[in-house]
């Protein structure tokens, strides 16, 4: 993919390094000349420009990017970049960093945001995922809850231990994407038997999270 990252601070540079390591083409757009340091992220294309200006994004050929990541430390700038990327340049995927959690409610499709990443929310979800058994843990939301990445760890007393996946009546708009079992990542198949301690990863609608928990626990929520 070709990915544009707006904001070349510590967060932007770290994301760029990860994406380059995975074989993607990365363009870093930074307004502050002091932060434009090509040697800090070898292999990235650097553009010094104000990404809140349409003309600057045109010169950077933003329309050729598959993904735009708004990663500045300013919520206002991230929202403007997201809106321009989606409405003016038809970028397929826009990911935006939420600097102040109080502003998270603004990061919606109306502002061009496909995925909003709030560090406090992510950290809280990771803590819950590590210690919670039997409860649905929301790891990430897409399109303001229209779809969520969720995890649930099967308890020892679940009625589904030893039974194949085809027997589990999953709620509507729920897709099991992976099973984590020890160090293994298992692709779900109808014949795969479940085990206590399995971590199940789902993409699902937020409205059916309680339904899923009730199904997998065998108890009313």
Short mmCIF file of N, CA and C in Angstrom, two decimals, residues 25-108:
data_model
loop_
_atom_site.label_atom_id
_atom_site.label_comp_id
_atom_site.label_asym_id
_atom_site.label_seq_id
_atom_site.Cartn_x
_atom_site.Cartn_y
_atom_site.Cartn_z
N UNK A 25 4.82 1.54 1.04
CA UNK A 25 5.40 2.84 0.68
C UNK A 25 4.79 3.90 1.60
N UNK A 26 5.67 4.73 2.19
CA UNK A 26 5.21 5.69 3.20
C UNK A 26 5.64 7.10 2.83
N UNK A 27 4.70 8.03 2.94
CA UNK A 27 4.99 9.46 2.77
C UNK A 27 4.65 10.16 4.08
N UNK A 28 5.63 10.86 4.64
CA UNK A 28 5.43 11.63 5.86
C UNK A 28 5.23 13.10 5.49
N UNK A 29 4.14 13.68 5.96
CA UNK A 29 3.86 15.09 5.71
C UNK A 29 3.96 15.84 7.02
N UNK A 30 4.85 16.82 7.09
CA UNK A 30 5.10 17.55 8.34
C UNK A 30 5.18 19.04 8.06
N UNK A 31 4.47 19.82 8.85
CA UNK A 31 4.44 21.27 8.69
C UNK A 31 5.69 21.92 9.26
N UNK A 32 6.17 21.43 10.38
CA UNK A 32 7.30 22.02 11.09
C UNK A 32 8.63 21.55 10.47
N UNK A 33 9.38 22.50 9.91
CA UNK A 33 10.63 22.15 9.24
C UNK A 33 11.61 21.47 10.18
N UNK A 34 11.57 21.80 11.46
CA UNK A 34 12.51 21.22 12.42
C UNK A 34 12.28 19.72 12.61
N UNK A 35 11.08 19.27 12.27
CA UNK A 35 10.76 17.84 12.45
C UNK A 35 10.97 17.03 11.17
N UNK A 36 11.32 17.70 10.10
CA UNK A 36 11.57 17.00 8.84
C UNK A 36 13.01 16.47 8.88
N UNK A 37 13.13 15.21 9.26
CA UNK A 37 14.45 14.58 9.40
C UNK A 37 14.44 13.26 8.66
N UNK A 38 14.86 13.31 7.40
CA UNK A 38 14.80 12.12 6.54
C UNK A 38 15.58 10.96 7.11
N UNK A 39 16.69 11.24 7.79
CA UNK A 39 17.52 10.16 8.34
C UNK A 39 16.82 9.42 9.48
N UNK A 40 15.81 10.05 10.08
CA UNK A 40 15.11 9.42 11.20
C UNK A 40 14.25 8.25 10.74
N UNK A 41 13.78 8.31 9.49
CA UNK A 41 12.96 7.24 8.93
C UNK A 41 13.46 6.94 7.52
N UNK A 42 14.55 6.20 7.40
CA UNK A 42 15.10 5.89 6.08
C UNK A 42 14.08 5.14 5.22
N UNK A 43 13.99 5.55 3.98
CA UNK A 43 13.07 4.87 3.06
C UNK A 43 11.74 5.56 2.90
N UNK A 44 11.43 6.51 3.79
CA UNK A 44 10.16 7.23 3.67
C UNK A 44 10.32 8.45 2.78
N UNK A 45 9.26 8.82 2.09
CA UNK A 45 9.22 10.07 1.34
C UNK A 45 8.79 11.17 2.30
N UNK A 46 9.49 12.30 2.27
CA UNK A 46 9.18 13.39 3.18
C UNK A 46 8.64 14.59 2.42
N UNK A 47 7.59 15.20 2.97
CA UNK A 47 7.01 16.40 2.37
C UNK A 47 6.82 17.43 3.48
N UNK A 48 7.44 18.60 3.32
CA UNK A 48 7.21 19.67 4.28
C UNK A 48 6.07 20.52 3.77
N UNK A 49 4.94 20.46 4.46
CA UNK A 49 3.76 21.18 4.00
C UNK A 49 2.71 21.21 5.10
N UNK A 50 1.78 22.13 4.96
CA UNK A 50 0.64 22.20 5.86
C UNK A 50 -0.47 21.32 5.30
N UNK A 51 -0.68 20.17 5.93
CA UNK A 51 -1.65 19.20 5.40
C UNK A 51 -3.09 19.66 5.53
N UNK A 52 -3.32 20.81 6.16
CA UNK A 52 -4.67 21.36 6.23
C UNK A 52 -4.99 22.23 5.02
N UNK A 53 -4.02 22.35 4.11
CA UNK A 53 -4.20 23.13 2.90
C UNK A 53 -4.42 22.18 1.72
N UNK A 54 -5.51 22.37 0.99
CA UNK A 54 -5.83 21.49 -0.13
C UNK A 54 -4.71 21.52 -1.17
N UNK A 55 -4.17 22.70 -1.44
CA UNK A 55 -3.13 22.82 -2.47
C UNK A 55 -1.90 22.00 -2.10
N UNK A 56 -1.56 21.98 -0.80
CA UNK A 56 -0.39 21.20 -0.36
C UNK A 56 -0.62 19.71 -0.56
N UNK A 57 -1.84 19.26 -0.28
CA UNK A 57 -2.16 17.85 -0.46
C UNK A 57 -2.20 17.47 -1.93
N UNK A 58 -2.61 18.41 -2.78
CA UNK A 58 -2.59 18.16 -4.22
C UNK A 58 -1.16 17.98 -4.70
N UNK A 59 -0.25 18.83 -4.24
CA UNK A 59 1.15 18.73 -4.64
C UNK A 59 1.79 17.44 -4.13
N UNK A 60 1.28 16.94 -3.00
CA UNK A 60 1.80 15.69 -2.44
C UNK A 60 1.16 14.46 -3.10
N UNK A 61 0.23 14.70 -4.02
CA UNK A 61 -0.48 13.62 -4.73
C UNK A 61 -1.18 12.67 -3.74
N UNK A 62 -1.93 13.28 -2.83
CA UNK A 62 -2.60 12.48 -1.80
C UNK A 62 -3.59 11.48 -2.40
N UNK A 63 -4.16 11.82 -3.54
CA UNK A 63 -5.15 10.94 -4.17
C UNK A 63 -4.56 9.60 -4.57
N UNK A 64 -3.23 9.51 -4.64
CA UNK A 64 -2.60 8.23 -5.00
C UNK A 64 -2.42 7.31 -3.80
N UNK A 65 -2.78 7.78 -2.61
CA UNK A 65 -2.57 7.00 -1.38
C UNK A 65 -3.78 6.09 -1.11
N UNK A 66 -3.48 4.90 -0.62
CA UNK A 66 -4.54 3.97 -0.24
C UNK A 66 -5.06 4.28 1.16
N UNK A 67 -4.18 4.79 2.01
CA UNK A 67 -4.52 5.07 3.41
C UNK A 67 -3.90 6.39 3.81
N UNK A 68 -4.64 7.17 4.59
CA UNK A 68 -4.10 8.38 5.22
C UNK A 68 -4.22 8.22 6.73
N UNK A 69 -3.14 8.51 7.43
CA UNK A 69 -3.14 8.46 8.89
C UNK A 69 -2.90 9.87 9.42
N UNK A 70 -3.87 10.42 10.11
CA UNK A 70 -3.73 11.74 10.72
C UNK A 70 -3.19 11.54 12.13
N UNK A 71 -1.90 11.82 12.31
CA UNK A 71 -1.22 11.45 13.55
C UNK A 71 -0.58 12.63 14.25
N UNK A 72 -1.08 13.83 14.02
CA UNK A 72 -0.51 14.99 14.70
C UNK A 72 -0.97 15.00 16.15
N UNK A 73 -0.40 15.93 16.91
CA UNK A 73 -0.81 16.08 18.30
C UNK A 73 -1.90 17.11 18.49
N UNK A 74 -2.60 17.44 17.41
CA UNK A 74 -3.64 18.46 17.43
C UNK A 74 -4.92 17.87 16.86
N UNK A 75 -5.94 17.75 17.68
CA UNK A 75 -7.20 17.16 17.23
C UNK A 75 -7.82 17.94 16.07
N UNK A 76 -7.72 19.26 16.13
CA UNK A 76 -8.31 20.08 15.05
C UNK A 76 -7.64 19.75 13.72
N UNK A 77 -6.33 19.67 13.72
CA UNK A 77 -5.61 19.35 12.49
C UNK A 77 -5.95 17.95 12.00
N UNK A 78 -6.02 17.00 12.91
CA UNK A 78 -6.34 15.62 12.51
C UNK A 78 -7.72 15.52 11.87
N UNK A 79 -8.67 16.27 12.40
CA UNK A 79 -10.02 16.23 11.84
C UNK A 79 -10.07 16.89 10.47
N UNK A 80 -9.39 18.01 10.32
CA UNK A 80 -9.37 18.69 9.02
C UNK A 80 -8.70 17.81 7.97
N UNK A 81 -7.57 17.21 8.32
CA UNK A 81 -6.86 16.32 7.39
C UNK A 81 -7.76 15.15 7.00
N UNK A 82 -8.45 14.57 7.96
CA UNK A 82 -9.34 13.44 7.69
C UNK A 82 -10.44 13.83 6.72
N UNK A 83 -11.04 14.97 6.98
CA UNK A 83 -12.14 15.44 6.12
C UNK A 83 -11.65 15.70 4.69
N UNK A 84 -10.51 16.36 4.56
CA UNK A 84 -9.97 16.64 3.23
C UNK A 84 -9.58 15.36 2.50
N UNK A 85 -8.95 14.44 3.22
CA UNK A 85 -8.53 13.18 2.59
C UNK A 85 -9.72 12.42 2.02
N UNK A 86 -10.81 12.41 2.75
CA UNK A 86 -11.97 11.63 2.33
C UNK A 86 -12.80 12.36 1.27
N UNK A 87 -13.06 13.65 1.48
CA UNK A 87 -13.99 14.35 0.61
C UNK A 87 -13.33 14.94 -0.64
N UNK A 88 -12.08 15.41 -0.51
CA UNK A 88 -11.41 16.06 -1.64
C UNK A 88 -10.56 15.10 -2.46
N UNK A 89 -10.05 14.03 -1.80
CA UNK A 89 -9.12 13.13 -2.49
C UNK A 89 -9.58 11.68 -2.53
N UNK A 90 -10.77 11.42 -1.99
CA UNK A 90 -11.39 10.09 -2.07
C UNK A 90 -10.47 8.97 -1.59
N UNK A 91 -9.73 9.24 -0.52
CA UNK A 91 -8.85 8.20 0.04
C UNK A 91 -9.72 7.10 0.64
N UNK A 92 -9.38 5.86 0.34
CA UNK A 92 -10.22 4.74 0.73
C UNK A 92 -10.30 4.54 2.24
N UNK A 93 -9.18 4.75 2.93
CA UNK A 93 -9.14 4.46 4.38
C UNK A 93 -8.48 5.60 5.11
N UNK A 94 -9.16 6.17 6.09
CA UNK A 94 -8.62 7.27 6.88
C UNK A 94 -8.60 6.87 8.36
N UNK A 95 -7.42 6.89 8.92
CA UNK A 95 -7.23 6.55 10.33
C UNK A 95 -6.76 7.80 11.05
N UNK A 96 -7.38 8.12 12.18
CA UNK A 96 -7.05 9.36 12.87
C UNK A 96 -6.73 9.11 14.34
N UNK A 97 -5.71 9.81 14.79
CA UNK A 97 -5.30 9.75 16.20
C UNK A 97 -6.14 10.73 17.01
N UNK A 98 -6.68 10.25 18.12
CA UNK A 98 -7.41 11.12 19.05
C UNK A 98 -6.43 11.56 20.13
N UNK A 99 -6.11 12.82 20.15
CA UNK A 99 -5.16 13.34 21.14
C UNK A 99 -5.82 13.51 22.50
N UNK A 100 -6.96 14.21 22.52
CA UNK A 100 -7.69 14.45 23.76
C UNK A 100 -8.95 13.58 23.76
N UNK A 101 -9.05 12.61 24.69
CA UNK A 101 -10.21 11.72 24.70
C UNK A 101 -11.55 12.44 24.75
N UNK A 102 -11.56 13.66 25.27
CA UNK A 102 -12.82 14.41 25.32
C UNK A 102 -13.33 14.77 23.93
N UNK A 103 -12.46 14.71 22.93
CA UNK A 103 -12.85 15.05 21.56
C UNK A 103 -13.20 13.82 20.73
N UNK A 104 -13.17 12.66 21.34
CA UNK A 104 -13.37 11.43 20.57
C UNK A 104 -14.72 11.39 19.85
N UNK A 105 -15.73 12.02 20.42
CA UNK A 105 -17.07 12.01 19.83
C UNK A 105 -17.09 12.69 18.46
N UNK A 106 -16.10 13.53 18.17
CA UNK A 106 -16.05 14.22 16.89
C UNK A 106 -15.53 13.33 15.75
N UNK A 107 -14.82 12.28 16.11
CA UNK A 107 -14.14 11.46 15.10
C UNK A 107 -15.11 10.46 14.47
N UNK A 108 -15.92 10.97 13.57
CA UNK A 108 -16.96 10.17 12.94
C UNK A 108 -16.82 10.23 11.42
#
